Every structure is written in C-alpha cells, then in structure tokens.
C-alpha cells in the first residue's frame, strides 16, 4: 500500500516541494514587508539574484542562509517548510514573562472559537484561520513555559 495517508509522518517529501514551499514563504515575506530581492538577499547573506532563485524555488538554500532567515523572519519564513516534516520553529524567549491573565484570556477566546466551530461537528479551514491568532498566542505561552522549565532544569543540573 502506497497511500500517503496511512503513515503520514514517514512519507517522503520531494525536495522540489520543500524548495517551492520555502520560496512561497519568501514570496509572502517580500509582499508583506514591501521588500526587494536585494532586501531578502541582504538578510540571507546572498545576492539579489540568488535570493530571487530561492524565492522562486529554483535553488537550494545553504544552512547558514536558512538560519539567517529563521533569525530575521521567525516562523513566517520557516514554519510552512518545517510543517512538511512535522515540525515548527518557535523562538526561545525565556525572558518574556508569562502573564497569567493574558494566558487565561487567550485560552478562553480559543476555547470559545473552537466550541463554536465544532457546533456542526467539523472545523473548516476558514474556522482554523479565524482561530489562528489565538492558537499562535497560546503556543507562545506554552513555548515560554517550556523555555522557563528548560532553564530551571539546566540550573538544577549545574548545581
């Protein structure tokens, strides 16, 4: 059986799909930021011609350029391509405090939107898009908690 839905996590993802997906992210960043290929290239440490090849999915990006893009544009740049392999990029920001009130507020909003979306038993793509700001905010709170725990565990291990 070669149905890709049976063992979705272990499916082969063509390199062309990865390059196209990363290129689409660069295209979106270019449009959202009003940037040029020269601007993209400056961030990536590459020429404008090379940045244009990345943006159009015609060239493979070296790891240093990829990491520079991750540092500059965070998940806007990397999350779509990383999602192809079941991952996502999240900044480690242990210095940002988790405000309990804002966490409760955003969790409440997310639960409310999800409950409303589930009234018909199905969550549509549009409903997920509507929930996305709350999903990202909850994710940021969780990532901060993970970071704080990791820092605490490192301190314990060092003592």
JSON list of C-alpha atoms in Angstrom, two decimals:
[
{"chain": "A", "resi": 1, "resn": "UNK", "atom": "CA", "xyz": [0.00, 0.00, 0.00]},
{"chain": "A", "resi": 2, "resn": "UNK", "atom": "CA", "xyz": [1.45, 3.30, -1.03]},
{"chain": "A", "resi": 3, "resn": "UNK", "atom": "CA", "xyz": [-1.33, 5.55, 0.19]},
{"chain": "A", "resi": 4, "resn": "UNK", "atom": "CA", "xyz": [0.48, 8.53, 1.76]},
{"chain": "A", "resi": 5, "resn": "UNK", "atom": "CA", "xyz": [-2.25, 8.94, 4.40]},
{"chain": "A", "resi": 6, "resn": "UNK", "atom": "CA", "xyz": [-1.55, 5.62, 6.10]},
{"chain": "A", "resi": 7, "resn": "UNK", "atom": "CA", "xyz": [1.85, 6.55, 7.55]},
{"chain": "A", "resi": 8, "resn": "UNK", "atom": "CA", "xyz": [1.75, 10.29, 7.02]},
{"chain": "A", "resi": 9, "resn": "UNK", "atom": "CA", "xyz": [4.61, 11.05, 9.40]},
{"chain": "A", "resi": 10, "resn": "UNK", "atom": "CA", "xyz": [7.04, 8.87, 7.47]},
{"chain": "A", "resi": 11, "resn": "UNK", "atom": "CA", "xyz": [6.14, 9.86, 3.93]},
{"chain": "A", "resi": 12, "resn": "UNK", "atom": "CA", "xyz": [8.81, 11.04, 1.52]},
{"chain": "A", "resi": 13, "resn": "UNK", "atom": "CA", "xyz": [8.64, 14.73, 0.72]},
{"chain": "A", "resi": 14, "resn": "UNK", "atom": "CA", "xyz": [10.15, 15.68, -2.62]},
{"chain": "A", "resi": 15, "resn": "UNK", "atom": "CA", "xyz": [12.95, 18.24, -2.48]},
{"chain": "A", "resi": 16, "resn": "UNK", "atom": "CA", "xyz": [11.09, 20.26, -5.11]},
{"chain": "A", "resi": 17, "resn": "UNK", "atom": "CA", "xyz": [8.12, 20.57, -2.72]},
{"chain": "A", "resi": 18, "resn": "UNK", "atom": "CA", "xyz": [10.44, 21.80, 0.06]},
{"chain": "A", "resi": 19, "resn": "UNK", "atom": "CA", "xyz": [12.07, 24.37, -2.23]},
{"chain": "A", "resi": 20, "resn": "UNK", "atom": "CA", "xyz": [8.71, 25.55, -3.57]},
{"chain": "A", "resi": 21, "resn": "UNK", "atom": "CA", "xyz": [7.27, 25.86, -0.06]},
{"chain": "A", "resi": 22, "resn": "UNK", "atom": "CA", "xyz": [10.25, 27.84, 1.23]},
{"chain": "A", "resi": 23, "resn": "UNK", "atom": "CA", "xyz": [10.08, 30.01, -1.89]},
{"chain": "A", "resi": 24, "resn": "UNK", "atom": "CA", "xyz": [6.40, 30.71, -1.25]},
{"chain": "A", "resi": 25, "resn": "UNK", "atom": "CA", "xyz": [7.28, 31.84, 2.26]},
{"chain": "A", "resi": 26, "resn": "UNK", "atom": "CA", "xyz": [9.92, 34.21, 0.88]},
{"chain": "A", "resi": 27, "resn": "UNK", "atom": "CA", "xyz": [7.43, 35.50, -1.70]},
{"chain": "A", "resi": 28, "resn": "UNK", "atom": "CA", "xyz": [4.90, 36.20, 1.07]},
{"chain": "A", "resi": 29, "resn": "UNK", "atom": "CA", "xyz": [7.53, 37.96, 3.21]},
{"chain": "A", "resi": 30, "resn": "UNK", "atom": "CA", "xyz": [8.59, 40.04, 0.22]},
{"chain": "A", "resi": 31, "resn": "UNK", "atom": "CA", "xyz": [4.98, 41.12, -0.38]},
{"chain": "A", "resi": 32, "resn": "UNK", "atom": "CA", "xyz": [4.10, 41.70, 3.29]},
{"chain": "A", "resi": 33, "resn": "UNK", "atom": "CA", "xyz": [7.25, 43.70, 4.01]},
{"chain": "A", "resi": 34, "resn": "UNK", "atom": "CA", "xyz": [7.38, 45.54, 0.69]},
{"chain": "A", "resi": 35, "resn": "UNK", "atom": "CA", "xyz": [10.87, 44.13, 0.25]},
{"chain": "A", "resi": 36, "resn": "UNK", "atom": "CA", "xyz": [13.00, 43.59, -2.82]},
{"chain": "A", "resi": 37, "resn": "UNK", "atom": "CA", "xyz": [15.10, 40.58, -3.72]},
{"chain": "A", "resi": 38, "resn": "UNK", "atom": "CA", "xyz": [18.06, 42.71, -2.65]},
{"chain": "A", "resi": 39, "resn": "UNK", "atom": "CA", "xyz": [16.48, 43.14, 0.79]},
{"chain": "A", "resi": 40, "resn": "UNK", "atom": "CA", "xyz": [15.88, 39.41, 1.08]},
{"chain": "A", "resi": 41, "resn": "UNK", "atom": "CA", "xyz": [19.42, 38.72, -0.09]},
{"chain": "A", "resi": 42, "resn": "UNK", "atom": "CA", "xyz": [20.87, 41.13, 2.46]},
{"chain": "A", "resi": 43, "resn": "UNK", "atom": "CA", "xyz": [19.20, 39.20, 5.29]},
{"chain": "A", "resi": 44, "resn": "UNK", "atom": "CA", "xyz": [20.24, 35.84, 3.87]},
{"chain": "A", "resi": 45, "resn": "UNK", "atom": "CA", "xyz": [23.80, 36.98, 3.10]},
{"chain": "A", "resi": 46, "resn": "UNK", "atom": "CA", "xyz": [23.27, 36.41, -0.63]},
{"chain": "A", "resi": 47, "resn": "UNK", "atom": "CA", "xyz": [22.95, 38.48, -3.80]},
{"chain": "A", "resi": 48, "resn": "UNK", "atom": "CA", "xyz": [19.59, 39.67, -5.07]},
{"chain": "A", "resi": 49, "resn": "UNK", "atom": "CA", "xyz": [19.81, 37.17, -7.96]},
{"chain": "A", "resi": 50, "resn": "UNK", "atom": "CA", "xyz": [20.39, 34.30, -5.54]},
{"chain": "A", "resi": 51, "resn": "UNK", "atom": "CA", "xyz": [17.54, 35.46, -3.28]},
{"chain": "A", "resi": 52, "resn": "UNK", "atom": "CA", "xyz": [15.27, 35.55, -6.34]},
{"chain": "A", "resi": 53, "resn": "UNK", "atom": "CA", "xyz": [16.21, 31.94, -7.15]},
{"chain": "A", "resi": 54, "resn": "UNK", "atom": "CA", "xyz": [15.36, 30.91, -3.57]},
{"chain": "A", "resi": 55, "resn": "UNK", "atom": "CA", "xyz": [12.08, 32.83, -3.75]},
{"chain": "A", "resi": 56, "resn": "UNK", "atom": "CA", "xyz": [11.07, 31.10, -6.96]},
{"chain": "A", "resi": 57, "resn": "UNK", "atom": "CA", "xyz": [12.13, 27.67, -5.69]},
{"chain": "A", "resi": 58, "resn": "UNK", "atom": "CA", "xyz": [14.87, 27.35, -8.31]},
{"chain": "A", "resi": 59, "resn": "UNK", "atom": "CA", "xyz": [17.81, 26.98, -5.92]},
{"chain": "A", "resi": 60, "resn": "UNK", "atom": "CA", "xyz": [18.58, 25.14, -2.72]},
{"chain": "A", "resi": 61, "resn": "UNK", "atom": "CA", "xyz": [19.47, 27.36, 0.22]},
{"chain": "A", "resi": 62, "resn": "UNK", "atom": "CA", "xyz": [22.57, 26.69, 2.33]},
{"chain": "A", "resi": 63, "resn": "UNK", "atom": "CA", "xyz": [22.02, 26.14, 6.05]},
{"chain": "A", "resi": 64, "resn": "UNK", "atom": "CA", "xyz": [23.68, 29.43, 7.08]},
{"chain": "A", "resi": 65, "resn": "UNK", "atom": "CA", "xyz": [21.32, 31.41, 4.84]},
{"chain": "A", "resi": 66, "resn": "UNK", "atom": "CA", "xyz": [18.36, 29.38, 6.12]},
{"chain": "A", "resi": 67, "resn": "UNK", "atom": "CA", "xyz": [19.27, 30.10, 9.74]},
{"chain": "A", "resi": 68, "resn": "UNK", "atom": "CA", "xyz": [19.70, 33.81, 8.99]},
{"chain": "A", "resi": 69, "resn": "UNK", "atom": "CA", "xyz": [16.18, 33.78, 7.55]},
{"chain": "A", "resi": 70, "resn": "UNK", "atom": "CA", "xyz": [14.90, 31.98, 10.64]},
{"chain": "A", "resi": 71, "resn": "UNK", "atom": "CA", "xyz": [16.51, 34.58, 12.90]},
{"chain": "A", "resi": 72, "resn": "UNK", "atom": "CA", "xyz": [15.07, 37.50, 10.92]},
{"chain": "A", "resi": 73, "resn": "UNK", "atom": "CA", "xyz": [11.61, 36.26, 10.00]},
{"chain": "A", "resi": 74, "resn": "UNK", "atom": "CA", "xyz": [10.96, 33.50, 12.55]},
{"chain": "A", "resi": 75, "resn": "UNK", "atom": "CA", "xyz": [8.02, 31.25, 11.74]},
{"chain": "A", "resi": 76, "resn": "UNK", "atom": "CA", "xyz": [6.86, 33.38, 8.82]},
{"chain": "A", "resi": 77, "resn": "UNK", "atom": "CA", "xyz": [9.90, 32.06, 6.98]},
{"chain": "A", "resi": 78, "resn": "UNK", "atom": "CA", "xyz": [10.38, 28.52, 8.21]},
{"chain": "A", "resi": 79, "resn": "UNK", "atom": "CA", "xyz": [7.14, 27.11, 9.56]},
{"chain": "A", "resi": 80, "resn": "UNK", "atom": "CA", "xyz": [5.49, 26.16, 6.28]},
{"chain": "A", "resi": 81, "resn": "UNK", "atom": "CA", "xyz": [8.51, 24.16, 5.11]},
{"chain": "A", "resi": 82, "resn": "UNK", "atom": "CA", "xyz": [9.11, 22.68, 8.56]},
{"chain": "A", "resi": 83, "resn": "UNK", "atom": "CA", "xyz": [5.45, 21.62, 8.71]},
{"chain": "A", "resi": 84, "resn": "UNK", "atom": "CA", "xyz": [6.19, 19.29, 5.79]},
{"chain": "A", "resi": 85, "resn": "UNK", "atom": "CA", "xyz": [8.32, 17.23, 8.19]},
{"chain": "A", "resi": 86, "resn": "UNK", "atom": "CA", "xyz": [6.03, 17.63, 11.20]},
{"chain": "A", "resi": 87, "resn": "UNK", "atom": "CA", "xyz": [7.95, 20.43, 12.90]},
{"chain": "A", "resi": 88, "resn": "UNK", "atom": "CA", "xyz": [7.73, 24.15, 13.53]},
{"chain": "A", "resi": 89, "resn": "UNK", "atom": "CA", "xyz": [10.04, 26.96, 14.56]},
{"chain": "A", "resi": 90, "resn": "UNK", "atom": "CA", "xyz": [9.39, 28.72, 17.84]},
{"chain": "A", "resi": 91, "resn": "UNK", "atom": "CA", "xyz": [11.66, 31.35, 19.39]},
{"chain": "A", "resi": 92, "resn": "UNK", "atom": "CA", "xyz": [13.10, 30.63, 22.79]},
{"chain": "A", "resi": 93, "resn": "UNK", "atom": "CA", "xyz": [12.15, 33.70, 24.76]},
{"chain": "A", "resi": 94, "resn": "UNK", "atom": "CA", "xyz": [12.60, 32.76, 28.40]},
{"chain": "A", "resi": 95, "resn": "UNK", "atom": "CA", "xyz": [12.96, 36.39, 29.38]},
{"chain": "A", "resi": 96, "resn": "UNK", "atom": "CA", "xyz": [9.36, 37.19, 28.43]},
{"chain": "A", "resi": 97, "resn": "UNK", "atom": "CA", "xyz": [7.14, 36.68, 31.43]},
{"chain": "A", "resi": 98, "resn": "UNK", "atom": "CA", "xyz": [4.02, 34.55, 31.15]},
{"chain": "A", "resi": 99, "resn": "UNK", "atom": "CA", "xyz": [1.23, 36.85, 32.21]},
{"chain": "A", "resi": 100, "resn": "UNK", "atom": "CA", "xyz": [-1.42, 34.61, 33.74]},
{"chain": "A", "resi": 101, "resn": "UNK", "atom": "CA", "xyz": [-4.29, 36.95, 32.93]},
{"chain": "A", "resi": 102, "resn": "UNK", "atom": "CA", "xyz": [-3.39, 37.19, 29.24]},
{"chain": "A", "resi": 103, "resn": "UNK", "atom": "CA", "xyz": [-2.94, 33.41, 29.06]},
{"chain": "A", "resi": 104, "resn": "UNK", "atom": "CA", "xyz": [-6.40, 32.87, 30.57]},
{"chain": "A", "resi": 105, "resn": "UNK", "atom": "CA", "xyz": [-7.92, 35.45, 28.22]},
{"chain": "A", "resi": 106, "resn": "UNK", "atom": "CA", "xyz": [-6.40, 33.97, 25.06]},
{"chain": "A", "resi": 107, "resn": "UNK", "atom": "CA", "xyz": [-7.18, 30.40, 26.14]},
{"chain": "A", "resi": 108, "resn": "UNK", "atom": "CA", "xyz": [-10.78, 31.40, 26.80]},
{"chain": "A", "resi": 109, "resn": "UNK", "atom": "CA", "xyz": [-11.06, 33.03, 23.40]},
{"chain": "A", "resi": 110, "resn": "UNK", "atom": "CA", "xyz": [-9.60, 29.96, 21.69]},
{"chain": "A", "resi": 111, "resn": "UNK", "atom": "CA", "xyz": [-11.90, 27.56, 23.55]},
{"chain": "A", "resi": 112, "resn": "UNK", "atom": "CA", "xyz": [-14.89, 29.73, 22.65]},
{"chain": "A", "resi": 113, "resn": "UNK", "atom": "CA", "xyz": [-14.00, 29.84, 18.98]},
{"chain": "A", "resi": 114, "resn": "UNK", "atom": "CA", "xyz": [-13.30, 26.12, 18.89]},
{"chain": "A", "resi": 115, "resn": "UNK", "atom": "CA", "xyz": [-16.60, 25.31, 20.59]},
{"chain": "A", "resi": 116, "resn": "UNK", "atom": "CA", "xyz": [-18.45, 27.48, 18.09]},
{"chain": "A", "resi": 117, "resn": "UNK", "atom": "CA", "xyz": [-16.60, 25.85, 15.18]},
{"chain": "A", "resi": 118, "resn": "UNK", "atom": "CA", "xyz": [-17.48, 22.38, 16.48]},
{"chain": "A", "resi": 119, "resn": "UNK", "atom": "CA", "xyz": [-21.22, 23.07, 16.61]},
{"chain": "A", "resi": 120, "resn": "UNK", "atom": "CA", "xyz": [-21.62, 21.30, 13.26]},
{"chain": "A", "resi": 121, "resn": "UNK", "atom": "CA", "xyz": [-19.03, 18.64, 14.12]},
{"chain": "A", "resi": 122, "resn": "UNK", "atom": "CA", "xyz": [-16.42, 19.87, 11.62]},
{"chain": "A", "resi": 123, "resn": "UNK", "atom": "CA", "xyz": [-13.76, 22.56, 11.83]},
{"chain": "A", "resi": 124, "resn": "UNK", "atom": "CA", "xyz": [-13.26, 24.15, 8.43]},
{"chain": "A", "resi": 125, "resn": "UNK", "atom": "CA", "xyz": [-10.10, 25.79, 7.11]},
{"chain": "A", "resi": 126, "resn": "UNK", "atom": "CA", "xyz": [-11.76, 29.20, 7.46]},
{"chain": "A", "resi": 127, "resn": "UNK", "atom": "CA", "xyz": [-12.57, 28.46, 11.10]},
{"chain": "A", "resi": 128, "resn": "UNK", "atom": "CA", "xyz": [-8.96, 27.42, 11.76]},
{"chain": "A", "resi": 129, "resn": "UNK", "atom": "CA", "xyz": [-7.82, 30.65, 10.08]},
{"chain": "A", "resi": 130, "resn": "UNK", "atom": "CA", "xyz": [-10.17, 32.58, 12.37]},
{"chain": "A", "resi": 131, "resn": "UNK", "atom": "CA", "xyz": [-8.67, 30.82, 15.42]},
{"chain": "A", "resi": 132, "resn": "UNK", "atom": "CA", "xyz": [-5.08, 31.24, 14.24]},
{"chain": "A", "resi": 133, "resn": "UNK", "atom": "CA", "xyz": [-4.18, 34.37, 16.27]},
{"chain": "A", "resi": 134, "resn": "UNK", "atom": "CA", "xyz": [-5.32, 32.65, 19.46]},
{"chain": "A", "resi": 135, "resn": "UNK", "atom": "CA", "xyz": [-3.58, 29.39, 18.50]},
{"chain": "A", "resi": 136, "resn": "UNK", "atom": "CA", "xyz": [-0.30, 31.27, 17.98]},
{"chain": "A", "resi": 137, "resn": "UNK", "atom": "CA", "xyz": [-0.71, 33.22, 21.23]},
{"chain": "A", "resi": 138, "resn": "UNK", "atom": "CA", "xyz": [-1.38, 30.02, 23.22]},
{"chain": "A", "resi": 139, "resn": "UNK", "atom": "CA", "xyz": [1.60, 28.41, 21.50]},
{"chain": "A", "resi": 140, "resn": "UNK", "atom": "CA", "xyz": [3.80, 31.35, 22.54]},
{"chain": "A", "resi": 141, "resn": "UNK", "atom": "CA", "xyz": [2.68, 30.96, 26.18]},
{"chain": "A", "resi": 142, "resn": "UNK", "atom": "CA", "xyz": [3.45, 27.23, 26.06]},
{"chain": "A", "resi": 143, "resn": "UNK", "atom": "CA", "xyz": [6.85, 27.88, 24.46]},
{"chain": "A", "resi": 144, "resn": "UNK", "atom": "CA", "xyz": [7.70, 30.38, 27.22]},
{"chain": "A", "resi": 145, "resn": "UNK", "atom": "CA", "xyz": [6.78, 27.79, 29.86]},
{"chain": "A", "resi": 146, "resn": "UNK", "atom": "CA", "xyz": [8.95, 25.21, 28.10]},
{"chain": "A", "resi": 147, "resn": "UNK", "atom": "CA", "xyz": [11.84, 27.65, 27.97]},
{"chain": "A", "resi": 148, "resn": "UNK", "atom": "CA", "xyz": [11.49, 28.55, 31.64]},
{"chain": "A", "resi": 149, "resn": "UNK", "atom": "CA", "xyz": [11.43, 24.85, 32.56]},
{"chain": "A", "resi": 150, "resn": "UNK", "atom": "CA", "xyz": [14.49, 24.11, 30.40]},
{"chain": "A", "resi": 151, "resn": "UNK", "atom": "CA", "xyz": [16.40, 26.97, 32.06]},
{"chain": "A", "resi": 152, "resn": "UNK", "atom": "CA", "xyz": [15.36, 25.74, 35.50]},
{"chain": "A", "resi": 153, "resn": "UNK", "atom": "CA", "xyz": [16.43, 22.17, 34.66]},
{"chain": "A", "resi": 154, "resn": "UNK", "atom": "CA", "xyz": [19.82, 23.43, 33.43]},
{"chain": "A", "resi": 155, "resn": "UNK", "atom": "CA", "xyz": [20.31, 25.34, 36.69]},
{"chain": "A", "resi": 156, "resn": "UNK", "atom": "CA", "xyz": [19.42, 22.26, 38.73]},
{"chain": "A", "resi": 157, "resn": "UNK", "atom": "CA", "xyz": [21.81, 20.15, 36.66]},
{"chain": "A", "resi": 158, "resn": "UNK", "atom": "CA", "xyz": [24.63, 22.66, 37.15]},
{"chain": "A", "resi": 159, "resn": "UNK", "atom": "CA", "xyz": [24.30, 22.85, 40.95]}
]
